[in-house]
CSV table of C-alpha atoms in Angstrom, one decimal:
chain,number,residue,atom,x,y,z
A,1,MET,CA,37.7,0.2,-32.2
A,2,LYS,CA,36.3,1.8,-29.7
A,3,LYS,CA,34.1,2.0,-27.5
A,4,GLN,CA,31.5,5.1,-28.1
A,5,ASN,CA,30.5,6.7,-25.1
A,6,VAL,CA,26.4,7.0,-24.6
A,7,LEU,CA,24.3,9.4,-21.5
A,8,TYR,CA,20.6,7.3,-21.4
A,9,LEU,CA,18.3,9.8,-19.8
A,10,PRO,CA,15.2,7.8,-19.7
A,11,SER,CA,11.6,9.4,-17.6
A,12,THR,CA,9.2,6.9,-18.4
A,13,PRO,CA,9.1,3.2,-16.9
A,14,LEU,CA,8.5,1.7,-20.7
A,15,ASN,CA,11.6,4.2,-21.8
A,16,ILE,CA,13.8,2.5,-18.3
A,17,LEU,CA,13.2,-0.9,-19.6
A,18,VAL,CA,13.8,0.3,-24.0
A,19,SER,CA,17.1,2.1,-22.1
A,20,ILE,CA,18.2,-1.3,-20.7
A,21,ALA,CA,17.4,-3.3,-23.3
A,22,HIS,CA,19.4,-1.2,-25.8
A,23,ALA,CA,23.0,-1.3,-23.6
A,24,GLN,CA,22.3,-4.1,-22.7
A,25,PHE,CA,22.7,-5.3,-26.2
A,26,TYR,CA,25.2,-2.8,-28.0
A,27,ARG,CA,27.7,-3.6,-23.8
A,28,ARG,CA,29.9,-4.2,-26.2
A,29,HIS,CA,30.2,-1.9,-28.4
A,30,GLN,CA,29.3,1.4,-26.0
A,31,THR,CA,29.9,2.3,-22.4
A,32,SER,CA,26.9,2.9,-21.2
A,33,THR,CA,25.8,6.0,-18.4
A,34,LEU,CA,22.4,6.1,-17.2
A,35,ILE,CA,20.2,8.5,-15.2
A,36,ILE,CA,16.4,8.9,-15.0
A,37,ILE,CA,14.7,12.0,-14.6
A,38,ASP,CA,12.0,14.3,-14.0
A,39,GLN,CA,10.8,12.3,-11.4
A,40,LYS,CA,8.9,13.2,-8.2
A,41,ASN,CA,10.1,9.8,-6.1
A,42,SER,CA,13.9,10.9,-6.8
A,43,SER,CA,14.7,9.6,-3.0
A,44,ASP,CA,13.7,6.2,-2.6
A,45,ASN,CA,12.7,5.0,-6.4
A,46,PRO,CA,12.5,1.2,-7.0
A,47,TYR,CA,13.8,1.5,-10.4
A,48,LEU,CA,17.1,3.0,-9.4
A,49,LYS,CA,17.2,1.1,-6.8
A,50,ALA,CA,16.7,-2.6,-8.8
A,51,LEU,CA,19.3,-1.0,-10.9
A,52,GLN,CA,21.6,-0.3,-8.4
A,53,ASN,CA,22.0,-3.2,-7.0
A,54,TRP,CA,21.7,-5.7,-10.9
A,55,PRO,CA,25.2,-6.6,-10.4
A,56,ARG,CA,26.2,-7.6,-14.1
A,57,SER,CA,24.3,-3.6,-15.2
A,58,PRO,CA,25.3,-2.6,-18.3
A,59,PHE,CA,26.1,0.9,-17.3
A,60,THR,CA,29.2,2.1,-15.6
A,61,GLU,CA,26.7,4.7,-13.9
A,62,VAL,CA,23.5,5.3,-12.5
A,63,ASP,CA,22.1,8.5,-11.4
A,64,ILE,CA,18.1,9.8,-10.9
A,65,LEU,CA,17.5,13.8,-11.5
A,66,PRO,CA,14.6,15.5,-9.6
A,67,GLY,CA,11.1,16.6,-11.3
A,68,SER,CA,9.2,16.9,-8.2
A,69,ALA,CA,9.1,21.1,-7.6
A,70,LYS,CA,6.7,23.8,-7.3
A,71,GLY,CA,6.0,27.1,-7.9
A,72,TRP,CA,8.1,29.0,-10.0
A,73,VAL,CA,11.2,30.2,-7.7
A,74,GLU,CA,11.2,26.3,-6.0
A,75,LYS,CA,11.1,25.0,-10.4
A,76,ARG,CA,13.6,27.5,-11.1
A,77,GLN,CA,16.3,26.3,-7.8
A,78,GLN,CA,15.9,22.3,-9.1
A,79,ARG,CA,16.5,23.4,-12.4
A,80,LYS,CA,19.5,25.3,-11.7
A,81,ALA,CA,20.9,22.4,-10.0
A,82,VAL,CA,20.3,19.8,-12.5
A,83,PHE,CA,21.7,21.8,-14.5
A,84,GLU,CA,24.8,21.7,-12.4
A,85,ARG,CA,24.9,18.1,-12.4
A,86,LEU,CA,24.7,17.2,-15.7
A,87,SER,CA,27.3,19.9,-16.8
A,88,ASN,CA,29.4,18.6,-14.4
A,89,LEU,CA,28.5,15.6,-16.3
A,90,VAL,CA,29.3,16.5,-19.8
A,91,GLN,CA,32.3,18.4,-18.1
A,92,MET,CA,34.2,14.6,-18.1
A,93,VAL,CA,33.2,12.5,-20.4
A,94,ASN,CA,32.8,13.2,-24.2
A,95,PHE,CA,29.4,12.0,-24.8
A,96,ASP,CA,29.8,9.8,-28.5
A,97,ALA,CA,25.4,9.5,-28.0
A,98,VAL,CA,21.9,11.0,-26.1
A,99,ALA,CA,19.5,8.9,-25.7
A,100,VAL,CA,16.5,9.9,-24.7
A,101,GLY,CA,12.3,9.0,-24.6
A,102,SER,CA,11.1,12.9,-25.8
A,103,ASP,CA,13.4,15.5,-27.1
A,104,ARG,CA,11.1,18.1,-25.5
A,105,ARG,CA,12.4,17.5,-22.2
A,106,ILE,CA,14.7,19.8,-21.3
A,107,GLU,CA,17.8,17.9,-19.9
A,108,PHE,CA,17.8,16.0,-22.6
A,109,GLN,CA,18.4,19.8,-24.9
A,110,TYR,CA,20.0,20.8,-21.9
A,111,VAL,CA,23.0,17.7,-22.7
A,112,MET,CA,22.6,17.8,-26.3
A,113,GLN,CA,24.1,20.9,-26.5
A,114,LEU,CA,26.4,21.1,-23.8
A,115,CYS,CA,27.8,18.3,-26.5
A,116,ARG,CA,27.8,20.0,-29.4
A,117,LYS,CA,29.5,22.9,-28.3
A,118,LYS,CA,32.2,20.9,-26.5
A,119,GLN,CA,33.0,18.5,-29.0
A,120,LYS,CA,33.0,21.2,-31.9
A,121,ALA,CA,34.6,18.1,-34.9
A,122,SER,CA,32.1,14.7,-33.8
A,123,GLN,CA,28.8,15.9,-33.6
A,124,THR,CA,27.6,14.1,-30.9
A,125,LYS,CA,24.1,12.5,-32.1
A,126,GLY,CA,20.5,12.6,-30.8
A,127,TRP,CA,18.9,8.8,-30.5
A,128,TYR,CA,15.2,9.1,-29.9
A,129,LEU,CA,14.1,6.1,-28.4
A,130,ASP,CA,10.4,4.8,-28.7
A,131,ASP,CA,8.1,6.3,-26.1
A,132,GLY,CA,4.5,4.9,-26.9
A,133,LEU,CA,1.6,6.5,-28.6
A,134,TYR,CA,3.9,9.6,-29.7
A,135,SER,CA,5.6,7.9,-31.8
A,136,TYR,CA,2.9,6.7,-33.3
A,137,ALA,CA,-0.4,9.1,-33.2
A,138,GLY,CA,2.5,11.9,-32.8
A,139,ARG,CA,1.5,15.6,-30.1
A,140,PRO,CA,-1.9,17.4,-30.6
A,141,HIS,CA,0.0,20.6,-31.8
A,142,HIS,CA,-1.1,23.8,-32.1
A,143,TRP,CA,1.1,26.4,-34.3
A,144,LEU,CA,0.3,30.2,-32.4
A,145,LYS,CA,0.3,28.1,-28.3
A,146,ASP,CA,3.1,26.1,-29.7
A,147,GLY,CA,5.1,28.9,-31.2
A,148,LEU,CA,4.7,30.8,-28.0
A,149,ASN,CA,5.4,28.4,-25.2
A,150,GLY,CA,9.1,27.3,-27.9
A,151,LEU,CA,10.0,31.4,-27.3
A,152,LEU,CA,9.0,31.3,-23.9
A,153,LYS,CA,11.7,28.9,-23.8
A,154,LYS,CA,14.8,30.4,-25.5
A,155,LEU,CA,14.0,33.5,-23.5
A,156,SER,CA,14.2,31.5,-20.4
A,157,TYR,CA,16.4,29.2,-20.8
A,158,GLY,CA,18.5,29.8,-24.3
A,159,PHE,CA,18.2,30.9,-27.6
A,160,TRP,CA,18.5,26.6,-28.1
A,161,TRP,CA,16.1,25.6,-27.1
A,162,GLN,CA,13.3,23.4,-30.0
A,163,GLU,CA,10.2,23.0,-29.8
A,164,PRO,CA,9.1,20.5,-32.0
A,165,LYS,CA,5.9,19.2,-33.9
A,166,THR,CA,6.0,15.8,-31.9
A,167,VAL,CA,9.0,13.7,-29.6
A,168,GLY,CA,11.9,12.7,-31.5
A,169,ALA,CA,11.2,15.4,-34.1
A,170,SER,CA,13.3,18.0,-33.6
A,171,ALA,CA,16.8,18.7,-34.8
A,172,TRP,CA,18.7,17.1,-31.7
A,173,ILE,CA,18.0,13.5,-33.0
A,174,ASP,CA,19.6,12.2,-36.0
A,175,THR,CA,18.4,8.7,-35.3
A,176,VAL,CA,14.9,7.4,-33.4
A,177,TRP,CA,14.5,4.0,-32.4
A,178,LEU,CA,11.0,2.2,-32.6
A,179,PHE,CA,9.6,-1.1,-32.4
A,180,ASP,CA,8.1,-0.4,-35.5
A,181,PRO,CA,9.1,2.1,-37.7
A,182,CYS,CA,6.8,2.0,-40.9
A,183,ASN,CA,4.5,2.7,-39.4
A,184,ALA,CA,6.1,5.8,-37.6
A,185,ASN,CA,4.2,9.0,-38.0
A,186,ILE,CA,4.5,11.7,-40.6
A,187,GLN,CA,6.6,13.4,-38.5
A,188,LEU,CA,9.3,10.7,-38.1
A,189,LYS,CA,9.5,9.6,-41.6
A,190,ASN,CA,13.0,12.2,-42.2
A,191,LYS,CA,15.4,10.6,-40.0
A,192,HIS,CA,17.3,7.3,-40.0
A,193,ALA,CA,15.8,4.7,-38.3
A,194,GLU,CA,16.5,1.5,-36.6
A,195,LYS,CA,14.2,-0.9,-35.0
A,196,LEU,CA,14.4,-2.2,-31.3
A,197,ASP,CA,14.4,-5.8,-31.6
A,198,VAL,CA,11.6,-8.2,-29.2
A,199,SER,CA,14.7,-10.4,-28.6
A,200,TRP,CA,16.5,-8.2,-26.9
A,201,PHE,CA,14.0,-8.2,-24.1
A,202,LYS,CA,14.0,-11.5,-23.5
A,203,HIS,CA,17.7,-12.0,-22.2
A,204,ARG,CA,18.0,-13.3,-19.3
A,205,ARG,CA,19.9,-10.4,-17.5
A,206,ILE,CA,16.6,-8.1,-18.1
A,207,THR,CA,14.7,-10.8,-16.6
A,208,GLU,CA,17.3,-10.4,-14.0
A,209,TYR,CA,17.0,-7.3,-13.7
A,210,SER,CA,13.2,-7.1,-13.3
A,211,GLN,CA,13.0,-9.6,-10.4
A,212,LYS,CA,14.9,-7.4,-8.6
A,213,LEU,CA,12.4,-5.5,-9.3
A,214,PHE,CA,8.9,-7.5,-8.0
A,215,SER,CA,11.2,-7.4,-5.4
A,216,LEU,CA,10.8,-4.1,-4.2
A,217,PHE,CA,7.1,-3.5,-5.1
A,218,GLY,CA,6.4,-6.8,-3.2
A,219,ILE,CA,5.8,-9.6,-6.3
A,220,ASN,CA,6.9,-13.0,-4.3
A,221,ASP,CA,7.2,-16.5,-5.6
A,222,ASP,CA,3.4,-16.9,-4.2
A,223,LEU,CA,2.3,-14.1,-6.4
A,224,THR,CA,3.9,-14.6,-9.2
A,225,GLU,CA,2.7,-18.8,-9.4
A,226,LYS,CA,-0.4,-16.8,-9.2
A,227,LEU,CA,-0.5,-14.8,-12.1
A,228,VAL,CA,0.5,-18.4,-14.3
A,229,ASP,CA,-2.8,-19.2,-13.4
A,230,VAL,CA,-4.8,-15.7,-14.9
A,231,ASP,CA,-6.8,-15.5,-17.6
A,232,VAL,CA,-8.0,-11.9,-18.2
A,233,CYS,CA,-6.0,-9.3,-17.5
A,234,LEU,CA,-7.9,-6.1,-16.7
A,235,LEU,CA,-6.4,-3.1,-17.5
A,236,VAL,CA,-7.6,0.5,-15.4
A,237,PRO,CA,-7.1,3.7,-17.1
A,238,HIS,CA,-6.3,7.2,-15.7
A,239,PRO,CA,-8.6,8.4,-13.5
A,240,ASN,CA,-9.0,11.0,-15.5
A,241,ASN,CA,-9.5,9.1,-19.3
A,242,ILE,CA,-12.7,6.9,-16.9
A,243,GLU,CA,-14.2,10.5,-16.3
A,244,LYS,CA,-14.4,10.7,-19.7
A,245,MET,CA,-15.3,7.9,-21.4
A,246,SER,CA,-19.3,7.3,-20.2
A,247,GLY,CA,-20.6,4.1,-19.6
A,248,TYR,CA,-17.3,3.1,-18.1
A,249,ALA,CA,-19.4,0.9,-14.4
A,250,GLY,CA,-21.4,-0.9,-17.1
A,251,ARG,CA,-18.4,-1.9,-18.6
A,252,ILE,CA,-16.9,-3.7,-15.8
A,253,ASP,CA,-20.6,-5.1,-13.9
A,254,SER,CA,-19.9,-6.6,-18.0
A,255,LEU,CA,-16.6,-8.2,-17.6
A,256,LYS,CA,-17.9,-9.4,-13.5
A,257,LYS,CA,-20.9,-11.0,-14.8
A,258,TYR,CA,-18.3,-13.2,-18.0
A,259,VAL,CA,-16.0,-13.9,-15.4
A,260,ALA,CA,-18.1,-15.3,-12.9
A,261,ASP,CA,-20.1,-17.4,-15.6
A,262,LYS,CA,-16.7,-19.1,-17.2
A,263,ASN,CA,-15.1,-19.0,-14.3
A,264,LEU,CA,-12.1,-17.7,-15.2
A,265,LYS,CA,-9.5,-16.3,-12.7
A,266,LEU,CA,-9.6,-12.4,-13.5
A,267,ALA,CA,-6.6,-9.8,-12.4
A,268,VAL,CA,-6.6,-6.5,-12.7
A,269,LYS,CA,-3.8,-3.7,-13.1
A,270,TYR,CA,-4.8,-0.6,-11.5
A,271,HIS,CA,-3.1,2.6,-13.8
A,272,PRO,CA,-0.7,3.8,-10.9
A,273,ARG,CA,-2.5,7.0,-10.3
A,274,THR,CA,-5.3,5.6,-9.4
A,275,GLU,CA,-6.6,6.7,-6.1
A,276,GLY,CA,-7.3,4.0,-2.8
A,277,VAL,CA,-6.7,0.5,-3.1
A,278,ASP,CA,-9.3,-1.4,-5.7
A,279,PRO,CA,-12.4,1.7,-6.9
A,280,LEU,CA,-13.6,-0.3,-8.8
A,281,ASN,CA,-14.9,-3.4,-6.7
A,282,LEU,CA,-13.0,-6.2,-8.4
A,283,VAL,CA,-11.5,-8.1,-5.5
A,284,GLN,CA,-14.4,-8.2,-3.6
A,285,ASP,CA,-17.0,-9.2,-6.1
A,286,SER,CA,-14.1,-11.1,-9.2
A,287,GLN,CA,-11.7,-12.6,-6.2
A,288,ALA,CA,-9.4,-11.1,-9.0
A,289,LEU,CA,-5.7,-11.3,-8.7
A,290,LEU,CA,-4.6,-7.3,-8.2
A,291,VAL,CA,-1.4,-6.7,-9.3
A,292,PRO,CA,0.4,-3.4,-7.9
A,293,ALA,CA,-0.2,-0.8,-9.5
A,294,ASN,CA,3.2,1.5,-9.0
A,295,LEU,CA,4.7,-1.0,-11.2
A,296,ALA,CA,5.1,-0.6,-14.1
A,297,PHE,CA,3.1,-2.3,-16.9
A,298,GLU,CA,6.0,-2.9,-19.3
A,299,PHE,CA,7.6,-5.4,-16.5
A,300,PHE,CA,4.5,-7.3,-15.1
A,301,LEU,CA,4.1,-7.9,-19.3
A,302,THR,CA,7.1,-10.7,-18.1
A,303,GLN,CA,4.9,-12.5,-16.2
A,304,LEU,CA,1.5,-13.8,-17.4
A,305,ASN,CA,0.9,-16.8,-19.5
A,306,GLN,CA,0.5,-16.3,-23.1
A,307,LYS,CA,-3.2,-18.2,-22.7
A,308,THR,CA,-3.8,-14.6,-20.6
A,309,LYS,CA,-5.9,-12.6,-22.5
A,310,LEU,CA,-5.7,-8.6,-22.2
A,311,ILE,CA,-8.8,-5.5,-21.9
A,312,GLY,CA,-7.5,-2.1,-22.3
A,313,ASP,CA,-9.0,0.9,-23.4
A,314,VAL,CA,-7.2,4.5,-24.7
A,315,GLY,CA,-3.8,3.1,-22.4
A,316,THR,CA,-1.1,2.7,-24.4
A,317,SER,CA,-1.1,-0.9,-22.4
A,318,LEU,CA,-1.9,-2.6,-25.1
A,319,LEU,CA,0.2,-0.9,-27.6
A,320,THR,CA,2.9,-2.1,-25.2
A,321,ALA,CA,1.8,-6.0,-25.2
A,322,LYS,CA,1.3,-5.3,-28.6
A,323,TRP,CA,5.8,-5.6,-29.0
A,324,LEU,CA,7.0,-7.4,-26.1
A,325,ARG,CA,4.5,-10.3,-26.0
A,326,PRO,CA,2.5,-10.0,-29.1
A,327,ASP,CA,1.9,-13.8,-28.1
A,328,LEU,CA,-1.3,-12.5,-26.4
A,329,ILE,CA,-4.8,-11.4,-27.1
A,330,GLY,CA,-5.6,-8.2,-26.4
A,331,VAL,CA,-8.9,-5.5,-27.0
A,332,ALA,CA,-9.4,-2.2,-26.5
A,333,VAL,CA,-12.9,-1.3,-25.7
A,334,ILE,CA,-13.7,2.5,-26.8
A,335,THR,CA,-16.7,3.3,-27.9
A,336,GLY,CA,-16.4,7.3,-28.5
A,337,ASP,CA,-15.8,9.5,-30.8
A,338,SER,CA,-13.1,12.1,-29.1
A,339,GLN,CA,-9.9,13.2,-30.9
A,340,MET,CA,-8.3,11.4,-28.8
A,341,GLU,CA,-10.5,7.6,-28.4
A,342,LEU,CA,-10.6,7.9,-32.8
A,343,GLY,CA,-7.0,8.5,-32.9
A,344,THR,CA,-5.7,5.7,-30.0
A,345,SER,CA,-8.6,4.2,-32.5
A,346,LYS,CA,-6.6,4.4,-35.5
A,347,VAL,CA,-3.5,3.2,-33.6
A,348,LEU,CA,-4.6,0.4,-32.1
A,349,GLN,CA,-5.7,-0.9,-35.3
A,350,GLN,CA,-2.8,0.5,-37.5
A,351,HIS,CA,-1.2,-2.3,-35.0
A,352,SER,CA,-3.3,-5.3,-35.0
A,353,VAL,CA,-4.9,-4.4,-31.9
A,354,ALA,CA,-8.6,-5.6,-32.2
A,355,VAL,CA,-11.2,-2.6,-31.3
A,356,LYS,CA,-14.4,-2.8,-30.0
A,357,SER,CA,-16.8,-0.5,-29.5
A,358,ASN,CA,-18.4,-2.3,-26.7
A,359,MET,CA,-17.3,-4.7,-23.0
A,360,VAL,CA,-20.4,-7.5,-24.5
A,361,GLU,CA,-18.2,-7.0,-28.5
A,362,ALA,CA,-14.8,-7.4,-26.8
A,363,LEU,CA,-15.8,-10.5,-25.1
A,364,GLU,CA,-17.0,-11.7,-27.5
A,365,TYR,CA,-13.9,-11.1,-29.4
A,366,LEU,CA,-11.7,-13.1,-26.9
A,367,ASP,CA,-14.6,-15.7,-27.1
A,368,GLU,CA,-13.4,-16.5,-30.7
């Protein structure tokens, strides 16, 4: 049976992990190419470096495309260069499928229209790979704003551009690969759905890649051994989300008191966009173990002992943990009633993640 050619276009760490696991599982049936797209750091990217230094990679070729341009002129020049590289690739390879974490990415739609134009007899399939919350909560949609945006992009890029109501919903997508197809957003219900198997992520070769990545982030055997002893892990959200959540400092004070009273070992994983090394003073006040902020949570997750309990909030980390490490107990502290908080709370509870209205309730839940 002829192997099919598959192009993966991930842009987030979760999607890089999903792409790797998918390509590894289907390596006997397909020839895989991976290009990390829309990257601010394209010259010294650790995820690309780990792929390049991975002897048993499922990919015949790996590459990266930048997304760091600022200003209209610079962005236009960068997009032209990106399109040229993608066009050259499509000319060389007949791709049977193109997989992406967001069909709103211009790189994906550009490649799809090139592939389908080139292969009229055998249409290239579009695959959406689960990239978290939007797959289930959907993306906020406004008919006027999105309609105008779609028109402007058609005029700028070409009339092949499509403006999906949420990620994965465009006509470019034939199949959606999801962790939980049953709870997918309504916009994805009319697509052919396939389930991502958690066992794929436990393969020894995925572990090999993770180890390559850890060394690039300075995670040595000493830190790995300490992670095994962690009792509670705090997942700190994006700084912008912290500003929107009232009483966040009080939450942290409650957590510090809790770990001190119980003599627990605390680890803290700050969001990659956090400024400063430890702005909440958890290392100084609670002797917390600091995990490198730039390392994606999805990869760090594999190192935790099953006794470790997770505390999060409006981010997608607890959702990812529920899929990749269902043996871990996690609780989200969501106190407000904004559209973002209510939407996140609903999705988390759909996936059996506990949601509490304050830190004290969350800590009591973890004590049960």
